[in-house]
Short mmCIF file of C-alpha atoms in Angstrom, two decimals:
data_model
loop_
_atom_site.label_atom_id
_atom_site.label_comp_id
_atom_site.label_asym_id
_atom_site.label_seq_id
_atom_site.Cartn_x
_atom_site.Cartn_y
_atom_site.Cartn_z
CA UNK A 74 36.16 101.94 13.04
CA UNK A 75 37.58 98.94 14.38
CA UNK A 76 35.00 95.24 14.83
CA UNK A 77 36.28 92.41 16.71
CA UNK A 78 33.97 89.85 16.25
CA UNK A 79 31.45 89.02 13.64
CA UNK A 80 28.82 89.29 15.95
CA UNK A 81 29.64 92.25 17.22
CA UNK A 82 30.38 94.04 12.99
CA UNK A 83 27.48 92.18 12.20
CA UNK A 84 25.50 94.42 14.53
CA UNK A 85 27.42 97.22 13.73
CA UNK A 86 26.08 96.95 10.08
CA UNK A 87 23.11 96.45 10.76
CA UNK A 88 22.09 99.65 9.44
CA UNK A 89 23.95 99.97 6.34
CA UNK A 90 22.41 98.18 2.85
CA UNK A 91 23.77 95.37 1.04
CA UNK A 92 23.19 94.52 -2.71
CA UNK A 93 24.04 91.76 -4.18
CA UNK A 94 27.86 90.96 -5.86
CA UNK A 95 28.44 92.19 -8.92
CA UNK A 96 31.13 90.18 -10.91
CA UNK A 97 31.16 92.17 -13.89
CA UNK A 98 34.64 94.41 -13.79
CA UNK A 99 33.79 97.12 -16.81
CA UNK A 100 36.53 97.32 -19.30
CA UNK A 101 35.43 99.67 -21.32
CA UNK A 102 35.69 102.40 -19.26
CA UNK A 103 37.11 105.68 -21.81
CA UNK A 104 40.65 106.81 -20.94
CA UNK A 105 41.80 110.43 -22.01
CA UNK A 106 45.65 111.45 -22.23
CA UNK A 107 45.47 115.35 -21.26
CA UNK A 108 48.32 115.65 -24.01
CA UNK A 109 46.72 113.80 -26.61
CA UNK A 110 45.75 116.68 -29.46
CA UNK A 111 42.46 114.81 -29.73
CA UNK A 112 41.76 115.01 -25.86
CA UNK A 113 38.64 117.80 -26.18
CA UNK A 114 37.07 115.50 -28.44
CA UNK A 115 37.85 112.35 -26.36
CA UNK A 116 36.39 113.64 -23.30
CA UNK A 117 33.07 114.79 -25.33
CA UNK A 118 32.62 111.52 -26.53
CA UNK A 119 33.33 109.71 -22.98
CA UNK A 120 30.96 112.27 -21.08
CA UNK A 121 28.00 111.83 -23.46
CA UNK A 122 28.45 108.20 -22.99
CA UNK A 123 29.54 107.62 -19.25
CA UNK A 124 29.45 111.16 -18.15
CA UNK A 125 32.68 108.88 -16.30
CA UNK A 126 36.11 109.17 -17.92
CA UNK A 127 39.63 108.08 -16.44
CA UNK A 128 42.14 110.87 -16.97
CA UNK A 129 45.68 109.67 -17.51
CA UNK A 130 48.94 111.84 -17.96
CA UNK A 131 47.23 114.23 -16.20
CA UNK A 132 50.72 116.44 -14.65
CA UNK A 133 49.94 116.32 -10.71
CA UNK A 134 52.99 114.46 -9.10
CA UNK A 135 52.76 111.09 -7.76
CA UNK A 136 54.26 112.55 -4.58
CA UNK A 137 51.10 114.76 -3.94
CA UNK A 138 49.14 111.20 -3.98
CA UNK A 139 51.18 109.62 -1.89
CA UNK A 140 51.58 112.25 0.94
CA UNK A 141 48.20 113.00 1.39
CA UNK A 142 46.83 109.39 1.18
CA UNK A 143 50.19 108.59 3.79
CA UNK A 144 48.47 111.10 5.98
CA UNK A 145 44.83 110.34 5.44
CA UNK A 146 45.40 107.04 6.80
CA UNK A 147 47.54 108.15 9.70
CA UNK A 148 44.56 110.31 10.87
CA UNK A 149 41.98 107.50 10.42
CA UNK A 150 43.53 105.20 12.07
CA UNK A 151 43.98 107.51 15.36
CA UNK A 152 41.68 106.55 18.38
CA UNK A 153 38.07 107.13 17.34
CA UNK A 154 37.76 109.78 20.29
CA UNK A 155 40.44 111.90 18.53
CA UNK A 156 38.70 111.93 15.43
CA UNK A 157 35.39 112.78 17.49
CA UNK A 158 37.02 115.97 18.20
CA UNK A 159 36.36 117.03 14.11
CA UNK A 160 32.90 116.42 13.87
CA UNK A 161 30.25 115.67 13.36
CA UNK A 162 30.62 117.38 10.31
CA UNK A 163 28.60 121.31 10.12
CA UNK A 164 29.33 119.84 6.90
CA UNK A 165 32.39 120.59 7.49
CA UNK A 166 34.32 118.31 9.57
CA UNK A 167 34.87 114.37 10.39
CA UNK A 168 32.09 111.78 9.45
CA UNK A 169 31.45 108.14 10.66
CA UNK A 170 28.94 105.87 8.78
CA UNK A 171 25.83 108.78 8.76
CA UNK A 172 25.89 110.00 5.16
CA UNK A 173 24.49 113.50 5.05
CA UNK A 174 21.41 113.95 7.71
CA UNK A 175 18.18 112.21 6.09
CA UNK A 176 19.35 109.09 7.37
CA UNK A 177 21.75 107.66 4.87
CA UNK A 178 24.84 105.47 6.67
CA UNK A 179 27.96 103.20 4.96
CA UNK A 180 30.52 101.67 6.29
CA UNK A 181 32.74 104.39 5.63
CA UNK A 182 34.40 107.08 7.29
CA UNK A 183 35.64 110.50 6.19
CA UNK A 184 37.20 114.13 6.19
CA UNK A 185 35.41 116.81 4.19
CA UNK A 186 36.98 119.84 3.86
CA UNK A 187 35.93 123.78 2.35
CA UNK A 188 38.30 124.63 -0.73
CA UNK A 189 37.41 128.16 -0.20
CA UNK A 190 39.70 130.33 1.77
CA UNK A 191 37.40 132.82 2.58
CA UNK A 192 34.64 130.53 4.48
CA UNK A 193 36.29 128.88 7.94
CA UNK A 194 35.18 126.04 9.45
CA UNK A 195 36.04 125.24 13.15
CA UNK A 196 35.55 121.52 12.50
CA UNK A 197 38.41 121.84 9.54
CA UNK A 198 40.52 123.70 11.68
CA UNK A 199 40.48 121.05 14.60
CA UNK A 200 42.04 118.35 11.85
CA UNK A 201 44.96 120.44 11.79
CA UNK A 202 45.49 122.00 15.04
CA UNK A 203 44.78 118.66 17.03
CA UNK A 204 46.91 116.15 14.96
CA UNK A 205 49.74 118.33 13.51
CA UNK A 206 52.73 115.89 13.62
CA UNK A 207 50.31 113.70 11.38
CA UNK A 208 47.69 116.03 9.11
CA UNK A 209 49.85 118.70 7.62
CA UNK A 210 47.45 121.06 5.70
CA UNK A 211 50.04 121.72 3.17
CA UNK A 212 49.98 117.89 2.38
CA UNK A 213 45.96 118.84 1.65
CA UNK A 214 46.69 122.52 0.00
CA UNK A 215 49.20 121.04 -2.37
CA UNK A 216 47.00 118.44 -3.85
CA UNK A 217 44.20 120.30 -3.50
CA UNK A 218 45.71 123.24 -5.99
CA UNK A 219 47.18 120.82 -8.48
CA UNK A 220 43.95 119.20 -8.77
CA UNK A 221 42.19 122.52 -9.32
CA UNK A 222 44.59 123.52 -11.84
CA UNK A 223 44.21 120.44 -13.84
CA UNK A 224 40.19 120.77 -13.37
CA UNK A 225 40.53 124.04 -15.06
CA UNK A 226 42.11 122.11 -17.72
CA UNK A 227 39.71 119.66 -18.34
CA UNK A 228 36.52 121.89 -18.57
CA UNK A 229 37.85 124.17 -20.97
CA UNK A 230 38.71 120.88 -23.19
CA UNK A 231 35.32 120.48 -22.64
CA UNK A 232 34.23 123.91 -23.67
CA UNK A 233 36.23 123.63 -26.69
CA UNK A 234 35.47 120.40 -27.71
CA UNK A 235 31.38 121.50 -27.06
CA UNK A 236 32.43 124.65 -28.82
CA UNK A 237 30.93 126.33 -25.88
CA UNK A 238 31.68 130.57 -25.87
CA UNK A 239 33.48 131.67 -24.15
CA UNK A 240 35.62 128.76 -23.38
CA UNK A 241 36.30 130.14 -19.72
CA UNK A 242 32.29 129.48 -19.27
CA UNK A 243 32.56 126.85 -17.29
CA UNK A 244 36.31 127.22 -15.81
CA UNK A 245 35.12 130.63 -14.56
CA UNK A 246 32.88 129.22 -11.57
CA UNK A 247 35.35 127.04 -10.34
CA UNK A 248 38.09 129.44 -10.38
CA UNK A 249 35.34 131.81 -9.08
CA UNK A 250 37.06 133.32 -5.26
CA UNK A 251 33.21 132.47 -4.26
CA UNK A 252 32.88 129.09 -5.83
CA UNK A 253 31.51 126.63 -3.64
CA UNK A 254 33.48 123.72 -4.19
CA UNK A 255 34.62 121.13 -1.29
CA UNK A 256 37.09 118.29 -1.11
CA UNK A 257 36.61 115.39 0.50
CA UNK A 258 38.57 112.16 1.89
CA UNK A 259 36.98 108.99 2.73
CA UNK A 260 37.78 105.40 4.25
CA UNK A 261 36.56 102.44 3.75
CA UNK A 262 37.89 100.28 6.63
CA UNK A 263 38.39 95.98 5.52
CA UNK A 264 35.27 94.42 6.46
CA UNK A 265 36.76 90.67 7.10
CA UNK A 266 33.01 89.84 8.65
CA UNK A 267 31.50 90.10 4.90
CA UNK A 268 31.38 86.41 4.71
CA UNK A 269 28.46 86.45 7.24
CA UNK A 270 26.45 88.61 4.70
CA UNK A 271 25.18 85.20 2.82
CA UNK A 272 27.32 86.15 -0.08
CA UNK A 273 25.97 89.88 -0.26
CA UNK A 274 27.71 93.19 -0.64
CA UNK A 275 27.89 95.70 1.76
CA UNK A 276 27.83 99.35 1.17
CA UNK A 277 30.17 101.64 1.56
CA UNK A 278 28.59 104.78 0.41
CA UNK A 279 25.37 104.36 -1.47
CA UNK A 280 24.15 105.29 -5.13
CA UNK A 281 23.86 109.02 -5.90
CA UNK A 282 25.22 111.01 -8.43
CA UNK A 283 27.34 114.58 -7.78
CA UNK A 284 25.20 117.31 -7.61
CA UNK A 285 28.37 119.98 -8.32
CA UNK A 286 29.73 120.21 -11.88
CA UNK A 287 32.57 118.32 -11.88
CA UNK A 288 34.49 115.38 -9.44
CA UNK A 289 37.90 114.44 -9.84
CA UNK A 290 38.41 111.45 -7.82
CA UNK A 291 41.58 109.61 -6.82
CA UNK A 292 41.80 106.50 -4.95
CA UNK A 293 44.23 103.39 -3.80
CA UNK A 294 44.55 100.67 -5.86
CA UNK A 295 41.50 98.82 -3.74
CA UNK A 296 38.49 98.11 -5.70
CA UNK A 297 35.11 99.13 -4.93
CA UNK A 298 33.81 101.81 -6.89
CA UNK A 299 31.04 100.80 -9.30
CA UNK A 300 28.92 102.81 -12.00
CA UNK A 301 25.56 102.64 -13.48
CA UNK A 302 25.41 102.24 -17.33
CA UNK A 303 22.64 103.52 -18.92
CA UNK A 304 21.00 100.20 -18.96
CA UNK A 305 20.75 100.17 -15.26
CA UNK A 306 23.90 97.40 -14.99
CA UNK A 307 26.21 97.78 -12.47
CA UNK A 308 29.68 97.61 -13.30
CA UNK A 309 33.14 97.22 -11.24
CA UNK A 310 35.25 99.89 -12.00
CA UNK A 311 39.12 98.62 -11.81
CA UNK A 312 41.03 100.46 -9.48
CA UNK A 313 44.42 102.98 -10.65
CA UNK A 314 45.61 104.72 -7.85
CA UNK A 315 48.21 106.73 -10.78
CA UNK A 316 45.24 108.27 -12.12
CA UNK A 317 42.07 110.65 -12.39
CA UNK A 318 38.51 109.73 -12.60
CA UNK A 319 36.22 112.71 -13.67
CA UNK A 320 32.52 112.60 -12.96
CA UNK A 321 29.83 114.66 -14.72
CA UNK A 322 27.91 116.30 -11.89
CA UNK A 323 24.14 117.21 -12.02
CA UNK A 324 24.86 120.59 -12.22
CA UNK A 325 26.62 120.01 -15.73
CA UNK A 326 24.16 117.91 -16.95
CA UNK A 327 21.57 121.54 -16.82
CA UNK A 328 24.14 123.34 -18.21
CA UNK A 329 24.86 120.84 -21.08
CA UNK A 330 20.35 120.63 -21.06
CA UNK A 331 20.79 116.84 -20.91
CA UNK A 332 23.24 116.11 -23.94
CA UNK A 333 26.24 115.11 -20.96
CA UNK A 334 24.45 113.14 -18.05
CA UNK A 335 25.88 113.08 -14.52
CA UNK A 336 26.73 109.16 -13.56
CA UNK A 337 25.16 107.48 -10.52
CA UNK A 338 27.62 105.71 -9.11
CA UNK A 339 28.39 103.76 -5.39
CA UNK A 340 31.01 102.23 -3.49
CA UNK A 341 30.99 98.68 -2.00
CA UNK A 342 33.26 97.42 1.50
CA UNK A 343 35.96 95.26 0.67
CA UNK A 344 36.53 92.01 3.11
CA UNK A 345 40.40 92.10 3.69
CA UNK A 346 41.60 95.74 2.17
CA UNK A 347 40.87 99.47 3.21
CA UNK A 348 40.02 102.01 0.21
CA UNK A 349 41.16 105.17 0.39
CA UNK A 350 39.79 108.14 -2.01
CA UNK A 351 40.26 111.86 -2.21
CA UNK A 352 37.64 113.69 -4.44
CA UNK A 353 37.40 117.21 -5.23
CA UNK A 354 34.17 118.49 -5.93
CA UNK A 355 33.78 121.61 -8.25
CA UNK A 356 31.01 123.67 -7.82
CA UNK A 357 30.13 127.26 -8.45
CA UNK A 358 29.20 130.33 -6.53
CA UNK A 359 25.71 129.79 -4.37
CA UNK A 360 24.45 132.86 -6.17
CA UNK A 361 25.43 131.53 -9.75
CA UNK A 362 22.27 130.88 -11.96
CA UNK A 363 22.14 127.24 -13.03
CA UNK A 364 20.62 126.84 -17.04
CA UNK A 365 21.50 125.54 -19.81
CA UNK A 366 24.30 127.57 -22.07
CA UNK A 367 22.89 129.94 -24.67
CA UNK A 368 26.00 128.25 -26.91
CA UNK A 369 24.64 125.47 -26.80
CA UNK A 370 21.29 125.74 -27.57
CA UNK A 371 19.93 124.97 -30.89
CA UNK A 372 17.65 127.31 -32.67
CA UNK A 373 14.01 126.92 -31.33
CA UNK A 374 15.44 124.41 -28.34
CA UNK A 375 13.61 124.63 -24.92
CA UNK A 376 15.20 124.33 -21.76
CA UNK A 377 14.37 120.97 -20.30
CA UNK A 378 14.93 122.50 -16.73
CA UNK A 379 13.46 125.25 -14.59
CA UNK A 380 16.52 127.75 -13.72
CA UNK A 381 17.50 128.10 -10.43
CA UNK A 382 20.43 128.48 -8.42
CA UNK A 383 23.24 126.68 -6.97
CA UNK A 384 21.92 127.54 -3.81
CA UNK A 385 18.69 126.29 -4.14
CA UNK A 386 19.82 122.77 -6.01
CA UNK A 387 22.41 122.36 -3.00
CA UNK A 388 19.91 123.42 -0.11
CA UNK A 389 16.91 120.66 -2.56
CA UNK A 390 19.92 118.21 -2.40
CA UNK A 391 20.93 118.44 1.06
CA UNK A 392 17.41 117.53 2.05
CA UNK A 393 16.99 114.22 0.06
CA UNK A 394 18.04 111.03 0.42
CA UNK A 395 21.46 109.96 -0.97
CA UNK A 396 19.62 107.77 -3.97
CA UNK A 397 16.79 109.94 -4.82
CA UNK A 398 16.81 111.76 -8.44
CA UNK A 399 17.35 115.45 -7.26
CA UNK A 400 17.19 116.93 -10.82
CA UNK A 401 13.46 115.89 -10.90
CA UNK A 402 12.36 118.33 -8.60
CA UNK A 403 13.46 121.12 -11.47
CA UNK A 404 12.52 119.26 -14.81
CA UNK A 405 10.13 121.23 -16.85
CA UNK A 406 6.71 119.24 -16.89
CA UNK A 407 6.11 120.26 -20.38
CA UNK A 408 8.23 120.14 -23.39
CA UNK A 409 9.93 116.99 -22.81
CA UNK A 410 11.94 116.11 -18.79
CA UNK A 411 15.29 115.00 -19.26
CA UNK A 412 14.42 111.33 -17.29
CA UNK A 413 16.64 109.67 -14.39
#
């Protein structure tokens, strides 16, 4: 993903949306110690505000980070014909600026990969088997279970701090042999040709929100994430490539019936630096009914959602556009919707 001239990135952009800049760089953003005895409590508060936290003293080694991101960037920066070989994605697989298939592109590139031993994908297999000296899969398994283990962490500090019952309720579908979670590494290449934009922004990956029930996302220490506050302002999210950012996901804010929100959230190209992230997505078995928890229901308190699966969201989501409010589709029309 390599432009020569401006004409030439200007044309190969041509596709992907710009916004305009954003100069506001969000301080506020919650941070939660995993140590810190109030740290159920803490990430409560920060998900019924933000449904965005940073997670800090989390316990996966610095080495993990650096490995993987080491080797990330080794394999994007291979000849784009080698990279070919791992896609396009089944959704498995390598990805170059098409976001999903409803017609949704960024100037990004990326890797996603199944966290499920049991399900295969030939497109994840190619990664490994064509660039060995440079994509280790350990480098990927090691983070990956780390990640997991401190995900399990964090939603039972959830449960307990929701006084959900049991406090495995949520934990249980990502540790699940059969949960459908996925892991994914993108790149956003420099884009020095930005100047040519008349001042505007362009996008990386567009506005959405996770559909799983958690994201854990790790980047460099380039900026370009942004969230949406629930005043509809965009805000710059400063980069820390030592730590977590946890994301509610749509399929938490059912299970929560709208008291934790999932964030909608985008990433814009940077002019002179690449961004590298590595998210893991944690979602639960296809099969799994998705409602809100009996626990946390108060007497007489309707469901603001139709039930329905995690199958049926994630086959409704796949067929949307990257911006659209999925969750709409399975608001109840009567007694009160939840809203975007």
């Amino acid at each position: 993903m390599v432009v020569h001239s401006q004409s030439a990135a200007l044309d190969h952009c041509s596709l992907i949306k710009t916004c305009k800049p954003t100069t506001s760089v969000f301080k506020g953003i919650p941070v939660v110690d995993l140590r810190d005895p109030e740290a159920k409590n803490l990430i409560v508060k920060a998900c019924e505000e933000y449904g965005f936290f940073k997670l800090v003293n989390h316990g996966v080694p610095m080495e993990f980070f650096t490995r993987l991101e080491a080797e990330a960037l080794k394999f994007f920066n291979l000849p784009q014909s080698y990279k070919d070989k791992a896609g396009p994605p089944d959704p498995f697989g390598y990805g170059f600026k098409k976001i999903g298939s409803n017609g949704d592109v960024g100037w990004v590139e990326y890797l996603l990969l199944n966290t499920n031993p049991q399900i295969t994908s030939l497109n994840s297999l190619t990664v490994f088997r064509e660039t060995p000296e440079i994509f280790r899969s350990s480098a990927v398994n090691d983070y990956i279970q780390a990640v997991k283990r401190m995900t399990f962490e964090v939603v039972e500090l959830l449960a307990d701090g929701l006084k959900i019952e049991p406090r495995d309720a949520l934990s249980r579908l990502l540790r699940d042999e059969k949960s459908d979670s996925c892991f994914r590494l993108n790149h956003y290449p420099p884009c020095p040709e930005l100047q040519a934009l008349g001042g505007r922004n362009l996008i990386g990956f567009g506005e959405h929100t996770d559909p799983q029930i958690i994201s854990v996302l790790r980047s460099n220490n380039t900026s370009g994430l942004q969230i949406c506050l629930r005043d509809k302002t965009w805000v710059s999210v400063p980069p820390d490539q030592t730590s977590f950012f946890i994301n509610v996901g749509d399929a938490l804010q059912v299970m929560t019936n709208g008291r934790l929100r999932s964030v909608r959230h985008r990433v814009l190209a940077e002019s002179m630096r690449s961004r590298v992230s590595m998210i893991y997505f944690g979602g639960p078995p296809l099969s799994e009914k998705i409602a809100p928890l009996a626990s946390l229901m108060a007497k007489g308190e309707e469901s603001l959602y139709e039930e329905f699966t995690w199958w049926e969201y994630k086959t409704s989501a796949y067929k949307s556009r990257l911006g659209d409010y999925r969750l709409g589709l399975f608001e109840k029309k009567t007694g009160g919707a939840a809203g975007q």
